[in-house]
CSV table of C-alpha atoms in Angstrom, one decimal:
chain,number,residue,atom,x,y,z
A,27,VAL,CA,0.0,0.0,0.0
A,28,MET,CA,2.7,2.4,1.0
A,29,PHE,CA,5.1,2.1,-2.0
A,30,ARG,CA,2.6,2.8,-4.9
A,31,GLU,CA,1.9,6.1,-6.5
A,32,THR,CA,-1.8,6.0,-5.6
A,33,GLY,CA,-3.6,4.3,-2.8
A,34,ASP,CA,-4.8,4.5,0.8
A,35,PRO,CA,-2.4,3.5,3.6
A,36,ASP,CA,-5.5,2.8,5.7
A,37,TYR,CA,-5.7,-0.7,4.2
A,38,LEU,CA,-2.3,-1.8,5.5
A,39,PRO,CA,-3.6,-2.3,9.1
A,40,GLN,CA,-6.4,-4.4,7.7
A,41,VAL,CA,-4.0,-6.7,5.9
A,42,ALA,CA,-1.8,-7.0,9.0
A,43,GLY,CA,-4.8,-7.6,11.2
A,44,ALA,CA,-6.2,-10.3,8.9
A,45,ALA,CA,-2.8,-11.9,8.8
A,46,ASP,CA,-2.9,-12.2,12.6
A,47,LEU,CA,-6.5,-13.5,12.5
A,48,LYS,CA,-7.7,-10.3,14.2
A,49,VAL,CA,-11.0,-9.5,12.6
A,50,GLY,CA,-11.9,-6.5,14.8
A,51,GLU,CA,-12.3,-3.0,13.5
A,52,THR,CA,-9.2,-1.2,12.2
A,53,ALA,CA,-10.4,1.9,10.4
A,54,VAL,CA,-11.8,4.0,13.3
A,55,LYS,CA,-9.8,4.6,16.5
A,56,GLU,CA,-12.8,4.5,18.8
A,57,TYR,CA,-13.8,1.1,17.6
A,58,ALA,CA,-10.3,-0.4,17.1
A,59,GLY,CA,-10.2,-4.1,17.9
A,60,THR,CA,-13.9,-4.4,18.7
A,61,GLY,CA,-16.6,-6.3,16.9
A,62,LEU,CA,-16.2,-7.5,13.3
A,63,ARG,CA,-14.5,-5.4,10.7
A,64,SER,CA,-16.9,-3.4,8.6
A,65,PHE,CA,-14.7,-3.5,5.5
A,66,PRO,CA,-15.1,-6.7,3.4
A,67,LEU,CA,-12.5,-9.4,3.9
A,68,VAL,CA,-12.2,-10.8,0.3
A,69,PRO,CA,-10.1,-8.0,-1.3
A,70,THR,CA,-7.4,-8.3,1.4
A,71,ALA,CA,-7.4,-12.0,2.0
A,72,ILE,CA,-4.7,-13.0,-0.5
A,73,HIS,CA,-2.3,-10.3,0.7
A,74,ALA,CA,-3.0,-11.2,4.3
A,75,ILE,CA,-2.1,-14.8,3.7
A,76,PHE,CA,1.2,-13.9,1.9
A,77,TYR,CA,1.9,-11.3,4.5
A,78,ARG,CA,1.5,-13.9,7.2
A,79,VAL,CA,3.9,-16.2,5.5
A,80,ALA,CA,6.6,-13.8,4.3
A,81,GLY,CA,6.0,-10.4,5.9
A,82,SER,CA,6.6,-7.4,3.7
A,83,ALA,CA,8.0,-9.5,0.9
A,84,GLY,CA,4.8,-11.5,0.9
A,85,PHE,CA,2.8,-8.4,0.3
A,86,ILE,CA,4.9,-7.7,-2.8
A,87,LEU,CA,4.6,-11.3,-4.0
A,88,ALA,CA,0.8,-11.0,-3.6
A,89,ASP,CA,0.9,-7.9,-5.7
A,90,LEU,CA,2.8,-9.7,-8.4
A,91,LEU,CA,0.3,-12.6,-8.2
A,92,MET,CA,-2.6,-10.2,-8.7
A,93,VAL,CA,-1.0,-8.6,-11.7
A,94,VAL,CA,-0.3,-12.0,-13.4
A,95,LEU,CA,-3.8,-13.3,-12.5
A,96,TYR,CA,-5.5,-10.2,-13.8
A,97,ALA,CA,-3.6,-10.3,-17.1
A,98,CYS,CA,-4.5,-14.0,-17.5
A,99,LEU,CA,-8.2,-13.3,-16.7
A,100,LEU,CA,-8.4,-10.3,-19.0
A,101,ARG,CA,-6.8,-12.3,-21.8
A,102,GLN,CA,-9.4,-15.0,-21.2
A,103,PHE,CA,-12.3,-12.5,-21.2
A,104,LEU,CA,-11.1,-11.2,-24.6
A,105,LEU,CA,-10.7,-14.8,-25.9
A,106,VAL,CA,-14.2,-15.7,-24.7
A,107,GLY,CA,-15.5,-12.6,-26.4
A,108,GLY,CA,-14.1,-13.7,-29.8
A,109,VAL,CA,-10.8,-11.8,-29.9
A,110,ALA,CA,-7.9,-13.7,-31.5
A,111,ARG,CA,-5.1,-14.9,-29.3
A,112,TRP,CA,-2.4,-12.4,-30.1
A,113,PRO,CA,-4.6,-9.2,-29.8
A,114,ALA,CA,-5.9,-10.5,-26.5
A,115,GLU,CA,-2.4,-11.0,-25.2
A,116,LEU,CA,-1.2,-7.7,-26.6
A,117,LEU,CA,-4.1,-5.8,-25.0
A,118,SER,CA,-3.7,-7.5,-21.7
A,119,LEU,CA,-0.1,-6.6,-21.5
A,120,ALA,CA,-0.9,-3.0,-22.5
A,121,VAL,CA,-3.3,-2.8,-19.6
A,122,ILE,CA,-1.1,-4.3,-16.8
A,123,SER,CA,1.9,-2.3,-18.0
A,124,THR,CA,-0.2,0.9,-17.9
A,125,THR,CA,0.7,1.5,-21.5
A,126,ALA,CA,-2.9,1.7,-22.5
A,127,GLU,CA,-3.6,4.3,-19.9
A,128,TRP,CA,-0.5,6.2,-20.9
A,129,LEU,CA,-1.5,6.2,-24.6
A,130,VAL,CA,-5.0,7.4,-23.8
A,131,SER,CA,-3.6,10.2,-21.5
A,132,LYS,CA,-1.4,11.4,-24.4
A,133,ALA,CA,-4.3,11.4,-26.8
A,134,SER,CA,-6.4,13.3,-24.3
A,135,ALA,CA,-3.7,15.9,-23.9
A,136,MET,CA,-3.5,16.4,-27.6
A,137,VAL,CA,-7.3,17.2,-27.8
A,138,HIS,CA,-7.3,19.0,-24.5
A,139,HIS,CA,-10.1,16.8,-23.1
A,140,PRO,CA,-9.9,13.9,-20.7
A,141,ALA,CA,-11.1,10.5,-22.0
A,142,PRO,CA,-14.1,9.3,-20.0
A,143,LYS,CA,-12.7,5.8,-19.5
A,144,MET,CA,-10.4,4.0,-17.1
A,145,PHE,CA,-8.3,0.9,-17.1
A,146,TRP,CA,-7.0,-1.3,-14.3
A,147,ASP,CA,-4.2,0.1,-12.2
A,148,PHE,CA,-2.1,-0.8,-9.1
A,149,ARG,CA,-4.2,0.9,-6.4
A,150,PHE,CA,-4.9,-1.5,-3.6
A,151,PRO,CA,-7.3,-3.2,-3.2
A,152,ARG,CA,-9.5,-1.4,-5.7
A,153,PRO,CA,-9.1,-2.0,-8.6
A,154,SER,CA,-5.9,-4.1,-8.3
A,155,VAL,CA,-7.7,-6.9,-6.5
A,156,SER,CA,-11.4,-6.1,-7.0
A,157,GLU,CA,-11.2,-6.1,-10.8
A,158,VAL,CA,-9.7,-9.7,-10.7
A,159,VAL,CA,-13.0,-10.8,-9.2
A,160,PHE,CA,-15.1,-8.6,-11.5
A,161,VAL,CA,-13.5,-9.9,-14.7
A,162,SER,CA,-14.0,-13.5,-13.5
A,163,PHE,CA,-17.7,-12.7,-13.2
A,164,LEU,CA,-17.8,-11.2,-16.7
A,165,ILE,CA,-16.1,-14.3,-18.1
A,166,LEU,CA,-18.7,-16.6,-16.5
A,167,ALA,CA,-21.6,-14.4,-17.5
A,168,SER,CA,-20.4,-14.3,-21.2
A,169,MET,CA,-20.0,-18.1,-21.2
A,170,LEU,CA,-23.5,-18.6,-19.8
A,171,ILE,CA,-25.1,-16.2,-22.4
A,172,ALA,CA,-23.2,-17.9,-25.2
A,173,ARG,CA,-24.3,-21.4,-24.1
A,174,PRO,CA,-26.9,-21.5,-21.3
A,175,PRO,CA,-27.3,-25.3,-21.0
A,176,ARG,CA,-24.3,-25.8,-18.7
A,177,SER,CA,-23.9,-27.9,-15.6
A,178,ALA,CA,-25.4,-26.9,-12.3
A,179,TRP,CA,-21.8,-26.6,-10.9
A,180,PHE,CA,-21.1,-24.0,-13.5
A,181,TYR,CA,-24.1,-22.0,-12.2
A,182,VAL,CA,-22.9,-22.5,-8.6
A,183,LEU,CA,-19.5,-21.0,-9.7
A,184,PHE,CA,-21.4,-18.1,-11.3
A,185,GLY,CA,-23.2,-17.4,-8.0
A,186,VAL,CA,-20.0,-17.6,-6.0
A,187,SER,CA,-18.3,-15.1,-8.4
A,188,PHE,CA,-21.2,-12.7,-7.8
A,189,ALA,CA,-20.8,-13.1,-4.0
A,190,ALA,CA,-17.1,-12.5,-4.3
A,191,ALA,CA,-17.7,-9.3,-6.3
A,192,LEU,CA,-20.2,-8.1,-3.7
A,193,GLN,CA,-17.5,-8.6,-1.0
A,194,SER,CA,-14.7,-7.0,-3.1
A,195,ASP,CA,-16.3,-3.9,-4.5
A,196,ILE,CA,-19.9,-3.0,-3.9
A,197,TYR,CA,-19.9,-0.6,-6.9
A,198,SER,CA,-19.0,-3.3,-9.4
A,199,ALA,CA,-21.3,-5.6,-7.6
A,200,PHE,CA,-24.2,-3.2,-8.3
A,201,ASP,CA,-23.4,-3.5,-12.0
A,202,ALA,CA,-23.0,-7.3,-11.7
A,203,ALA,CA,-26.5,-7.5,-10.3
A,204,PHE,CA,-27.9,-6.1,-13.5
A,205,VAL,CA,-25.7,-8.4,-15.6
A,206,ALA,CA,-26.9,-11.4,-13.5
A,207,GLY,CA,-30.5,-10.4,-14.1
A,208,ALA,CA,-29.8,-10.2,-17.8
A,209,VAL,CA,-28.1,-13.7,-17.7
A,210,SER,CA,-31.1,-15.1,-15.9
A,211,ILE,CA,-33.5,-13.8,-18.5
A,212,VAL,CA,-31.4,-15.2,-21.4
A,213,VAL,CA,-31.1,-18.6,-19.7
A,214,MET,CA,-34.9,-18.8,-19.2
A,215,VAL,CA,-35.7,-17.6,-22.8
A,216,ALA,CA,-33.0,-19.8,-24.5
A,217,SER,CA,-33.7,-23.0,-22.6
A,218,HIS,CA,-36.0,-25.6,-24.0
A,219,ASP,CA,-36.4,-27.2,-20.6
A,220,ARG,CA,-37.6,-24.3,-18.4
A,221,TRP,CA,-37.7,-26.4,-15.3
A,222,ALA,CA,-34.1,-27.4,-15.7
A,223,ALA,CA,-33.2,-23.8,-16.3
A,224,VAL,CA,-35.0,-22.8,-13.1
A,225,LYS,CA,-33.1,-25.4,-11.1
A,226,ARG,CA,-29.8,-24.2,-12.4
A,227,LEU,CA,-30.6,-20.6,-11.6
A,228,CYS,CA,-31.8,-21.6,-8.1
A,229,ALA,CA,-28.4,-23.3,-7.7
A,230,ALA,CA,-26.7,-20.1,-8.6
A,231,ALA,CA,-28.9,-18.1,-6.2
A,232,ALA,CA,-28.3,-20.5,-3.4
A,233,ALA,CA,-24.5,-20.4,-3.9
A,234,MET,CA,-24.6,-16.6,-4.0
A,235,ALA,CA,-26.6,-16.4,-0.9
A,236,LEU,CA,-24.5,-18.8,1.0
A,237,ALA,CA,-21.2,-17.2,-0.1
A,238,SER,CA,-22.5,-13.7,0.8
A,239,LEU,CA,-23.3,-14.6,4.4
A,240,PRO,CA,-20.0,-13.0,5.8
A,241,PHE,CA,-20.9,-9.7,4.0
A,242,VAL,CA,-24.5,-9.8,5.3
A,243,TYR,CA,-23.3,-10.5,8.8
A,244,GLN,CA,-20.8,-7.6,8.6
A,245,GLN,CA,-23.5,-5.2,7.5
A,246,LEU,CA,-26.0,-6.2,10.1
A,247,HIS,CA,-23.5,-5.9,12.9
A,248,THR,CA,-21.9,-2.6,11.8
A,249,SER,CA,-23.0,0.4,13.8
A,250,SER,CA,-24.6,3.4,12.0
A,251,ASP,CA,-22.0,5.7,13.5
A,252,LEU,CA,-19.2,3.6,11.9
A,253,LYS,CA,-21.0,3.7,8.5
A,254,ARG,CA,-21.2,7.5,8.8
A,255,ARG,CA,-17.4,7.5,9.4
A,256,TRP,CA,-17.0,5.6,6.1
A,257,GLY,CA,-19.1,8.2,4.4
A,258,ALA,CA,-22.6,6.7,4.2
A,259,TYR,CA,-25.4,9.2,4.1
A,260,SER,CA,-29.1,9.6,3.1
A,261,THR,CA,-30.2,11.9,0.3
A,262,ASN,CA,-33.0,12.4,-2.2
A,263,ARG,CA,-30.9,14.1,-4.8
A,264,TYR,CA,-30.7,11.2,-7.2
A,265,ARG,CA,-29.3,13.1,-10.1
A,266,THR,CA,-26.1,13.8,-8.1
A,267,LEU,CA,-25.2,10.1,-8.3
A,268,LEU,CA,-25.2,10.2,-12.1
A,269,PRO,CA,-21.8,10.5,-13.9
A,270,GLY,CA,-20.9,13.7,-15.7
A,271,ALA,CA,-22.3,14.5,-19.1
A,272,ASP,CA,-19.2,13.5,-21.0
A,273,VAL,CA,-19.1,10.1,-19.3
A,274,MET,CA,-22.8,9.5,-19.9
A,275,ALA,CA,-22.4,10.5,-23.6
A,276,CYS,CA,-19.5,8.0,-23.9
A,277,ALA,CA,-21.5,5.3,-22.2
A,278,LEU,CA,-24.4,6.0,-24.6
A,279,LEU,CA,-22.1,5.7,-27.6
A,280,THR,CA,-20.7,2.5,-26.2
A,281,VAL,CA,-24.1,0.9,-25.8
A,282,VAL,CA,-25.3,2.1,-29.2
A,283,ALA,CA,-22.1,0.7,-30.8
A,284,ALA,CA,-22.7,-2.6,-29.0
A,285,PHE,CA,-26.3,-2.7,-30.3
A,286,VAL,CA,-25.2,-2.1,-33.9
A,287,LEU,CA,-22.3,-4.6,-33.7
A,288,ALA,CA,-24.7,-7.2,-32.3
A,289,ILE,CA,-27.0,-6.9,-35.3
A,290,LEU,CA,-24.0,-7.2,-37.7
A,291,TYR,CA,-22.4,-10.1,-35.8
A,292,ARG,CA,-25.7,-12.1,-35.7
A,293,ARG,CA,-25.6,-12.2,-39.5
A,294,SER,CA,-22.2,-13.7,-39.5
A,295,ASP,CA,-21.7,-17.2,-38.2
A,296,PRO,CA,-17.9,-16.9,-37.5
A,297,LYS,CA,-18.5,-13.7,-35.4
A,298,ARG,CA,-21.8,-14.7,-33.7
A,299,ARG,CA,-19.9,-15.8,-30.5
A,300,ARG,CA,-19.0,-12.1,-30.0
A,301,VAL,CA,-22.7,-11.2,-29.2
A,302,ALA,CA,-22.6,-12.8,-25.8
A,303,ALA,CA,-19.6,-10.6,-24.6
A,304,LEU,CA,-21.3,-7.6,-26.3
A,305,ALA,CA,-24.5,-8.2,-24.3
A,306,VAL,CA,-22.5,-8.5,-21.0
A,307,VAL,CA,-20.4,-5.3,-21.5
A,308,ALA,CA,-23.3,-3.3,-22.8
A,309,THR,CA,-25.4,-4.3,-19.8
A,310,ALA,CA,-22.6,-3.5,-17.4
A,311,VAL,CA,-22.0,-0.1,-19.0
A,312,GLY,CA,-25.7,0.9,-19.0
A,313,ALA,CA,-26.0,-0.4,-15.4
A,314,SER,CA,-23.0,1.6,-14.2
A,315,VAL,CA,-24.7,4.8,-15.3
A,316,VAL,CA,-28.0,4.2,-13.4
A,317,SER,CA,-26.8,2.0,-10.5
A,318,GLY,CA,-26.2,4.9,-8.2
A,319,PRO,CA,-29.7,6.3,-8.3
A,320,VAL,CA,-31.3,2.8,-8.4
A,321,TRP,CA,-29.5,1.5,-5.3
A,322,LEU,CA,-30.1,4.8,-3.5
A,323,ALA,CA,-33.9,4.4,-4.2
A,324,LEU,CA,-33.7,0.8,-2.8
A,325,LEU,CA,-31.4,1.3,0.1
A,326,HIS,CA,-32.2,4.9,1.0
A,327,GLN,CA,-28.5,5.7,1.5
A,328,THR,CA,-25.3,5.8,-0.5
A,329,ILE,CA,-21.6,6.1,0.2
A,330,GLN,CA,-18.6,7.6,-1.6
A,331,VAL,CA,-20.5,8.4,-4.8
A,332,TYR,CA,-17.5,9.1,-6.9
A,333,HIS,CA,-16.8,5.4,-7.1
A,334,PHE,CA,-20.0,5.0,-9.2
A,335,TRP,CA,-18.4,7.3,-11.8
A,336,PHE,CA,-15.1,5.4,-11.7
A,337,GLU,CA,-17.0,2.2,-12.3
A,338,THR,CA,-18.7,3.6,-15.3
A,339,GLN,CA,-15.3,4.5,-16.8
A,340,LEU,CA,-13.9,1.1,-16.0
A,341,THR,CA,-16.8,-0.7,-17.8
A,342,ILE,CA,-16.4,1.6,-20.8
A,343,GLY,CA,-12.7,0.6,-20.7
A,344,TYR,CA,-13.6,-3.1,-21.0
A,345,ALA,CA,-15.9,-2.3,-23.9
A,346,CYS,CA,-13.1,-0.4,-25.6
A,347,LEU,CA,-10.7,-3.3,-25.2
A,348,LEU,CA,-13.3,-5.7,-26.8
A,349,TYR,CA,-13.9,-3.3,-29.7
A,350,LEU,CA,-10.2,-2.8,-30.3
A,351,GLY,CA,-9.5,-6.5,-30.0
A,352,TRP,CA,-12.1,-7.3,-32.6
A,353,LEU,CA,-10.7,-4.6,-34.9
A,354,LEU,CA,-7.2,-6.1,-34.6
A,355,THR,CA,-8.6,-9.6,-35.1
A,356,ASP,CA,-10.5,-8.6,-38.3
A,357,LEU,CA,-7.4,-6.7,-39.6
A,358,ARG,CA,-5.4,-9.8,-39.0
A,359,GLU,CA,-7.8,-11.8,-41.2
A,360,VAL,CA,-7.8,-9.2,-44.0
A,361,PHE,CA,-4.0,-8.6,-43.9
A,362,PRO,CA,-2.5,-11.8,-42.7
A,363,PHE,CA,1.1,-11.6,-41.6
A,364,ARG,CA,3.4,-13.7,-43.6
A,365,ARG,CA,6.1,-15.6,-41.9
A,366,LEU,CA,9.7,-15.0,-43.0
A,367,PRO,CA,11.3,-18.0,-44.7
A,368,GLU,CA,13.5,-20.0,-42.3
A,369,LYS,CA,17.2,-19.9,-43.0
A,370,THR,CA,18.8,-23.1,-44.0
A,371,THR,CA,22.3,-23.8,-43.1
A,372,VAL,CA,24.6,-25.9,-45.4
A,373,MET,CA,26.6,-28.4,-43.4
């Protein structure tokens, strides 16, 4: 936490406490060591294990593990979405090396306007750890939309991934809830055996509920004063939770582009597999715009509203990666790279 450019050193005591199996409060002095920690345990669990084993070096090793794991998962998400292998690997490396963010910042500087999108970065634990969980969820959601009749265990894994997202980053979990609803609708509509589809969805719901019990217990046993210290408040100003006009305009363009591409890809058998990933990212982008006001209406309180806007930009970033990956894939098919002839040596 301490050695990175951006971040919050408040998380270091949480990692150290979890490493020593101390689950009491660490964020507020008056509540230190009492009750159950209000901050979710999932995003700090891996670092706590490594810190327990190897101390400060373990924290660094856990960071490296998260970088490699995120790169592999992002590559897999792009592959599931129909991106060819080499563009998927190239884009994954561009993201984890922050090259993609650097290029976008340079382009923004040239036009004197910030680009309303974000990519993964090293801030702990969000997004360095939380996006590992969210991309895992996106992969499973895309696979379910592409082929709904999967085993019950696959649906259990889908439910667990949603529970993990809920306990890693509530803002991405709000978007994931809309995606999970869309997946459920597709599964019901596309399944010939509706009863079998209902049983599989019930398995996912049961797994999600069971895996979410720690989070539910934390929220039920967290004092209202502690929640206020975290920044929770009630308001009826729903419009203040919407992102800025430029971000909403970019989100609208992203969704419109997804709709147009989905129509085009459905007419082409080789590219039809891309429609599932399009449905997932378009739903996530649209959900990220309205999730703040929707969840305020349901829960009657909100917290640290700027994270809603960050999440919108992150989901736009995933859509941009897919679009660019498909462009590179199609260019590769139109202009195939020719291999250089191998040199032969005369003995």
